[in-house]
mmCIF file of C-alpha atoms in Angstrom:
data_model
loop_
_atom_site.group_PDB
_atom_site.id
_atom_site.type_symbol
_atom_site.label_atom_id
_atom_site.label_comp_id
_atom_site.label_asym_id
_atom_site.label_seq_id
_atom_site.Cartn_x
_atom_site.Cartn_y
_atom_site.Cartn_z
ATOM 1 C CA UNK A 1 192.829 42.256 65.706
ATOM 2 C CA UNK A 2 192.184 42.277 69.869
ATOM 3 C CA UNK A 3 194.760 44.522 71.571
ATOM 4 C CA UNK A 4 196.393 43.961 75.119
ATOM 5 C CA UNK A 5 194.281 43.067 77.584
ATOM 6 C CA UNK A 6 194.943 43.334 81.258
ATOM 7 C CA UNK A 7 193.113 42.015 84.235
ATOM 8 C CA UNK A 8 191.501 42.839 86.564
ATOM 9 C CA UNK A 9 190.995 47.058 86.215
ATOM 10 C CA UNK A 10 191.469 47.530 89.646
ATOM 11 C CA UNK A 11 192.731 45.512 92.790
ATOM 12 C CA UNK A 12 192.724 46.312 96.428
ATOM 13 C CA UNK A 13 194.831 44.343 98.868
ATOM 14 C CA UNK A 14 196.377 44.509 102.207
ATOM 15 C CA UNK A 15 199.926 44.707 103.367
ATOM 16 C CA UNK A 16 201.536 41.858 103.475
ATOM 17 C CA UNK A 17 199.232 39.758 101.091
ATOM 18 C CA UNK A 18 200.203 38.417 96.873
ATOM 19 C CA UNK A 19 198.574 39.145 94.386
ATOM 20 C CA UNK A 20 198.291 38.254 90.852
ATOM 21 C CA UNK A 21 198.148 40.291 87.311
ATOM 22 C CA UNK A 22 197.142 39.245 84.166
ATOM 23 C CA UNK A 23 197.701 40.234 80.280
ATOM 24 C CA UNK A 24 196.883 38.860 76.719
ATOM 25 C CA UNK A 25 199.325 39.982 74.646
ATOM 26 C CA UNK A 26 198.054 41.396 70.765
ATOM 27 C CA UNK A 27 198.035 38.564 68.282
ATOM 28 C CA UNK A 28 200.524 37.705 66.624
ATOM 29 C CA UNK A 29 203.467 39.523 69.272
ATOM 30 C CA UNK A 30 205.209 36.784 71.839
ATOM 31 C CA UNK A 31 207.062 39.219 73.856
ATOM 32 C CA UNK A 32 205.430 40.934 76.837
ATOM 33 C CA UNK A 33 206.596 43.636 78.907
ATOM 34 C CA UNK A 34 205.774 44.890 82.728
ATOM 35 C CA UNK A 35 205.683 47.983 84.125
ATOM 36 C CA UNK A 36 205.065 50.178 87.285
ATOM 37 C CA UNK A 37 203.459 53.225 87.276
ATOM 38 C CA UNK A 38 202.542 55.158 90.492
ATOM 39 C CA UNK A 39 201.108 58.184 90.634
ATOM 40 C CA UNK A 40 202.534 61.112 88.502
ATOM 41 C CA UNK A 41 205.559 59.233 87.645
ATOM 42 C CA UNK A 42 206.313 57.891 84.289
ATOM 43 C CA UNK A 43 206.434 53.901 83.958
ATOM 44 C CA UNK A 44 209.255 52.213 85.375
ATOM 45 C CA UNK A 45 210.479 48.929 83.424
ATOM 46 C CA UNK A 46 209.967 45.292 85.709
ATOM 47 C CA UNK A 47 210.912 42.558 83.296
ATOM 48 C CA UNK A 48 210.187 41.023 80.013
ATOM 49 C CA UNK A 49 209.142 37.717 78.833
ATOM 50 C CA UNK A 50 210.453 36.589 75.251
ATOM 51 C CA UNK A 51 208.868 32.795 74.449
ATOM 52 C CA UNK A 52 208.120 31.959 77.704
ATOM 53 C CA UNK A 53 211.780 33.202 78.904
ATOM 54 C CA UNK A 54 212.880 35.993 81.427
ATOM 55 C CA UNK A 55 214.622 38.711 78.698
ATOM 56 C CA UNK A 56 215.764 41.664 81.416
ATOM 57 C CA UNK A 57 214.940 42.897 84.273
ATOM 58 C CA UNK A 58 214.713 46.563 85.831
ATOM 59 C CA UNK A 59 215.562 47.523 89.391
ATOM 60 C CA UNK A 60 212.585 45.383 91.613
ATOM 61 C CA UNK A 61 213.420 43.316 94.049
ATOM 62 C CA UNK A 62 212.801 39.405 93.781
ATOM 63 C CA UNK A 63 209.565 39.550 95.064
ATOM 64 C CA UNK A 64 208.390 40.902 91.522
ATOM 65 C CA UNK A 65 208.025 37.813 89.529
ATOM 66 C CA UNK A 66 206.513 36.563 86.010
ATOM 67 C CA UNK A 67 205.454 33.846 83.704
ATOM 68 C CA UNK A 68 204.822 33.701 80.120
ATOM 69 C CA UNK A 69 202.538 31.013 78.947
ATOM 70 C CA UNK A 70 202.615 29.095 75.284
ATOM 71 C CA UNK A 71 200.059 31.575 73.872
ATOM 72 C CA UNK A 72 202.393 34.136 75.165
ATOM 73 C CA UNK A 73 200.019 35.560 77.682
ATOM 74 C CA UNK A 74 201.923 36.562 80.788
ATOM 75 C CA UNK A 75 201.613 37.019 84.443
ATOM 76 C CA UNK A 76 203.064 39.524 87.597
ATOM 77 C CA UNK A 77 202.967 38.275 90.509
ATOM 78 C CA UNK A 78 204.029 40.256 93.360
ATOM 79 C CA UNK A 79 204.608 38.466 96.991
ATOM 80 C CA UNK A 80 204.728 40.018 100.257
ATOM 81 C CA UNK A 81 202.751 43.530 99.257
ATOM 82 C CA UNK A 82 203.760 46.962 100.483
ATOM 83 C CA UNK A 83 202.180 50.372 100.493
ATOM 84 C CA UNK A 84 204.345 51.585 98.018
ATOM 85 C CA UNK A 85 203.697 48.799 95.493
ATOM 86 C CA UNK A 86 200.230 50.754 95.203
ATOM 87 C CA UNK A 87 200.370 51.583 91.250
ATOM 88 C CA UNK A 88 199.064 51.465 87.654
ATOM 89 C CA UNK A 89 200.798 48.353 86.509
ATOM 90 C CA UNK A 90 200.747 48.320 82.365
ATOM 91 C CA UNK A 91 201.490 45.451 80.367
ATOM 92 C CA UNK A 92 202.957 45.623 76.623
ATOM 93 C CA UNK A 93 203.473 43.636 74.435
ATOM 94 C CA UNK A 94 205.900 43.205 71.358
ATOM 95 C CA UNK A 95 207.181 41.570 68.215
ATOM 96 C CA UNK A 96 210.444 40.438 69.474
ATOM 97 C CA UNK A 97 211.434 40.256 65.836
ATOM 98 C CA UNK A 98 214.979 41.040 65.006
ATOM 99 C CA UNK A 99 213.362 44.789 64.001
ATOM 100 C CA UNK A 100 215.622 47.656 64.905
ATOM 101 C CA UNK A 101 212.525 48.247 67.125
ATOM 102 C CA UNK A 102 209.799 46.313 67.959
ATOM 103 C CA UNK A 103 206.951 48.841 68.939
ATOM 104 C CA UNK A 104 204.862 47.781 72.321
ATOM 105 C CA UNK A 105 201.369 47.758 72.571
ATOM 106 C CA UNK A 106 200.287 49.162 75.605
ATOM 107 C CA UNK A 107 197.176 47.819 77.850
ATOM 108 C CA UNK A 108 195.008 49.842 79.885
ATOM 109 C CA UNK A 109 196.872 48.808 83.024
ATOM 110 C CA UNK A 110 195.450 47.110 86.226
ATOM 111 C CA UNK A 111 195.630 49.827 89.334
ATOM 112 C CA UNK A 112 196.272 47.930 92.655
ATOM 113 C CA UNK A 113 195.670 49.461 96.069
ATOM 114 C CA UNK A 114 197.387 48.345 98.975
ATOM 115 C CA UNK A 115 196.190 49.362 102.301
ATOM 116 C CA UNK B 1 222.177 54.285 83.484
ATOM 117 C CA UNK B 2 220.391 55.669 80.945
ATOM 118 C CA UNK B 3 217.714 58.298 81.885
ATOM 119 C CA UNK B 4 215.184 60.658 80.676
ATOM 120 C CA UNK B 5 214.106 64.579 81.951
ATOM 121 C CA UNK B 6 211.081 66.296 80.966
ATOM 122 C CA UNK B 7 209.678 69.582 80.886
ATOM 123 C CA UNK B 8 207.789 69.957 84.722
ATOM 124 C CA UNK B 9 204.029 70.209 83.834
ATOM 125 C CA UNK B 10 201.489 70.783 84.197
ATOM 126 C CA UNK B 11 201.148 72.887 80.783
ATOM 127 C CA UNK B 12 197.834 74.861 80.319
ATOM 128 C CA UNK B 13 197.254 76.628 76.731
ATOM 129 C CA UNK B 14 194.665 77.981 74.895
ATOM 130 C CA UNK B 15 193.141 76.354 71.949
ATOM 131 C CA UNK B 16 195.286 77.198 68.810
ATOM 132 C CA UNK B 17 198.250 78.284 71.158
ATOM 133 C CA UNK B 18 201.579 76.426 69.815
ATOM 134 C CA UNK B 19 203.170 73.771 72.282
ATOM 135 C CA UNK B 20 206.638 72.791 73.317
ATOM 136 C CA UNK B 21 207.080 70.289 75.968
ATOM 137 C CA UNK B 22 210.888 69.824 76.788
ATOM 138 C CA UNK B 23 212.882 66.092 76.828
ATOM 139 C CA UNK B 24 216.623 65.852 77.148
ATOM 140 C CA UNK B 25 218.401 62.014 77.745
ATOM 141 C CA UNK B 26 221.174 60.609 79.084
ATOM 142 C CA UNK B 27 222.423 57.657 77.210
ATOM 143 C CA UNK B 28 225.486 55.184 75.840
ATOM 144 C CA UNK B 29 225.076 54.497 72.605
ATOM 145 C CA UNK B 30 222.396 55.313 69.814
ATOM 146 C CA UNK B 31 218.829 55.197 71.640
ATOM 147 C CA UNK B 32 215.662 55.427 69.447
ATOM 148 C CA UNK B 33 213.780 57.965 71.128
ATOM 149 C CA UNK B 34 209.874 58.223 71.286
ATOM 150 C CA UNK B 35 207.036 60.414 72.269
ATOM 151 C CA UNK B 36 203.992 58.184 74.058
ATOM 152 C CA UNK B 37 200.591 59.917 75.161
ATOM 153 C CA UNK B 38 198.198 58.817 77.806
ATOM 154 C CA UNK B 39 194.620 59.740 77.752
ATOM 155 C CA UNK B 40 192.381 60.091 80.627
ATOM 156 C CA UNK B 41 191.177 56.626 81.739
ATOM 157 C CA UNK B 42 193.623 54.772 78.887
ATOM 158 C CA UNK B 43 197.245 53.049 78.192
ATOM 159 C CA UNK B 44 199.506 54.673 76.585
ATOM 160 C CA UNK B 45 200.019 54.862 72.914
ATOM 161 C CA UNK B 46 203.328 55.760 70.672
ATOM 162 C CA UNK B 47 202.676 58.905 69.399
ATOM 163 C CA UNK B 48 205.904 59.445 67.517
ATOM 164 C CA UNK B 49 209.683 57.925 67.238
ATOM 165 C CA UNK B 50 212.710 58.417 66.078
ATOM 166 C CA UNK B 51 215.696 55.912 65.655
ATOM 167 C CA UNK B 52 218.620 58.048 64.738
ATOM 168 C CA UNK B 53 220.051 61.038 64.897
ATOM 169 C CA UNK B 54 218.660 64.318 63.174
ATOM 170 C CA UNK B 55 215.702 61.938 62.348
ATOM 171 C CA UNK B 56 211.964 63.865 62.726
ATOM 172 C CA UNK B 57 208.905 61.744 64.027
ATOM 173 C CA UNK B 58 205.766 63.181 63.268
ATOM 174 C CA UNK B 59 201.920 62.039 64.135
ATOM 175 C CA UNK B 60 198.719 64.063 64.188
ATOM 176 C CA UNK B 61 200.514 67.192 64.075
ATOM 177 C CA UNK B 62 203.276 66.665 66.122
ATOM 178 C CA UNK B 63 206.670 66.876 65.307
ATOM 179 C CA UNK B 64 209.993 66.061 67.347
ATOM 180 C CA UNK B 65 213.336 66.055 65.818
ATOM 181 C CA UNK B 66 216.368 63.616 67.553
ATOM 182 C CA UNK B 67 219.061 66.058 68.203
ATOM 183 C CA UNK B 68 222.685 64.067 69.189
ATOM 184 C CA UNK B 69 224.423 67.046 69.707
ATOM 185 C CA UNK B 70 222.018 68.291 72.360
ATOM 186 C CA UNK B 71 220.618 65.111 73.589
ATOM 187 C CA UNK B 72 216.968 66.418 72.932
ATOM 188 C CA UNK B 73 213.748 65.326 71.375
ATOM 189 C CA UNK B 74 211.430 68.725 71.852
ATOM 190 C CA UNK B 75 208.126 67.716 71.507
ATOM 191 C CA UNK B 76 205.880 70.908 68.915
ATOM 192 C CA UNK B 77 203.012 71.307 67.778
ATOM 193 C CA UNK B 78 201.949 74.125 65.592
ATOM 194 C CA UNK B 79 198.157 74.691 66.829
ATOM 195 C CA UNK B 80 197.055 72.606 69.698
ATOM 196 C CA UNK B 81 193.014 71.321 70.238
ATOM 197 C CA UNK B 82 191.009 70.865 73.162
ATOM 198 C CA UNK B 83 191.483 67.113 72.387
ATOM 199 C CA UNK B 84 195.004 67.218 72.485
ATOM 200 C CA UNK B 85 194.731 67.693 76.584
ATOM 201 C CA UNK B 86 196.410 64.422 78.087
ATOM 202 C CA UNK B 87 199.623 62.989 79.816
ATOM 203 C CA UNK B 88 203.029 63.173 77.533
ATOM 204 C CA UNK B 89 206.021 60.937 78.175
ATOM 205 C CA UNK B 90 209.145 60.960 76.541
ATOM 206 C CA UNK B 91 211.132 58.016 76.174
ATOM 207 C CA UNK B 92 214.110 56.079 75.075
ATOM 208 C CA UNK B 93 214.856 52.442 73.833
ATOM 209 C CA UNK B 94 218.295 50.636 73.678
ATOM 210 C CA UNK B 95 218.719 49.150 70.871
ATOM 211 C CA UNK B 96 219.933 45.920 72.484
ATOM 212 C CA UNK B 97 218.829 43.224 74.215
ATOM 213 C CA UNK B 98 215.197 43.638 75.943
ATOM 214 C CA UNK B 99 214.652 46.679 74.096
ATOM 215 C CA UNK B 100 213.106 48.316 77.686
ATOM 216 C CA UNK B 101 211.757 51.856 77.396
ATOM 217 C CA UNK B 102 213.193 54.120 79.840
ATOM 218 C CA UNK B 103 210.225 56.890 80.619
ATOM 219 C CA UNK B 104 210.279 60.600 81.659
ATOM 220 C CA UNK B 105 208.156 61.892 84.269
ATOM 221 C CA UNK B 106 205.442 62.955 82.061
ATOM 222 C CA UNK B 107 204.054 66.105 81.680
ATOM 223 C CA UNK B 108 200.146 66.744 81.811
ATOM 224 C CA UNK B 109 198.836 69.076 79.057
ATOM 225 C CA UNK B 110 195.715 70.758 79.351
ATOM 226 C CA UNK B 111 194.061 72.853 76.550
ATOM 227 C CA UNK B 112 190.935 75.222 77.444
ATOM 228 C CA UNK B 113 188.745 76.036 74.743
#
């Protein structure tokens, strides 16, 4: 069974630019979750994708957006880049079964950089 | 809005030594309430959970019991190991909806041989 997957590791961009994040989600799970970790904080919830649907969103501004394909694989994209968007972003993903709770699978997060 | 406050790290104990790390919430409702840990270098993983009050999760020698009446899920272990040194985040799910986890701050434990 492959776990979450996240690309690319690490990311450096410049202020101003967009860039794009990627995750497979674990077989068998089609709902993926996004979150923002920077540096010695704990993760902070962006959004989750439930069949290829937006399913909640935290407290990022509209420039944070997603996609969820048919094989449930997801993207972040984030527009218009700041400094303080520099972070560990982790991806999880999820049964979305009707389970008191689904457990997420964490990846090993993509770290961005912007400069 | 719902929220989560950890013990301030970071934590450094001998091997053997027992371990407390501290995690009081703010919630409506009946969160489940979990326990993730991050390795050097790695995602996290669930360590432990609990869904309901006066419920204990336990993994690998950790225990944390889901106290209501003092909105706490204390984080023990009896005898900790140099491999036990990593990043601890508390954490709480709604029960509703997107089922979003709501994290601490983290606390980084480090265990000297």
């Amino acid at each position: 069974e492959t776990g979450v997957t996240q690309s690319p590791t690490h990311l450096i961009k410049t202020r101003g630019q967009q860039v794009t994040l990627r995750c497979s989600s674990q077989s068998g799970h089609n709902t993926v979750s996004w979150y923002q970790q920077a540096l010695g904080q704990g993760p902070q919830f962006i959004f989750q994708y439930y069949r290829e649907e937006e399913n909640g969103r935290g407290n990022f501004p509209p420039r944070f957006s997603g996609l969820q394909f048919p094989n449930y694989s997801s993207e972040l994209n984030v527009n218009a880049l700041e400094l303080d968007d520099s972070a560990l972003y982790l991806c999880a993903s999820s049964g979305g079964g009707a389970a008191l709770y689904n457990e997420q699978f964490f990846g090993p997060g993509t770290r961005l950089t912007v400069l | 809005g719902n929220s989560v406050t950890q013990m301030e790290g970071p934590v450094t104990l001998s091997e053997e030594a027992f371990l407390t790390i501290n995690c009081t919430y703010t919630a409506t409702g009946y969160p489940s309430l979990f326990w993730y840990v991050q390795y050097p270098g790695e995602g996290l993983q669930l360590l432990l959970k609990a869904t309901k009050a006066d419920d204990k999760g336990s993994n690998k020698g950790f225990e944390a019991t889901y106290r209501k009446e003092t909105t706490s899920f204390h984080l023990e272990k009896g005898s900790v190991q140099v491999s036990d040194s990593a990043v601890y985040f508390c954490a709480l799910s709604d029960r509703v909806g997107a089922q979003k986890l709501v994290f601490g701050q983290g606390t980084r434990l480090t265990i000297n041989p």
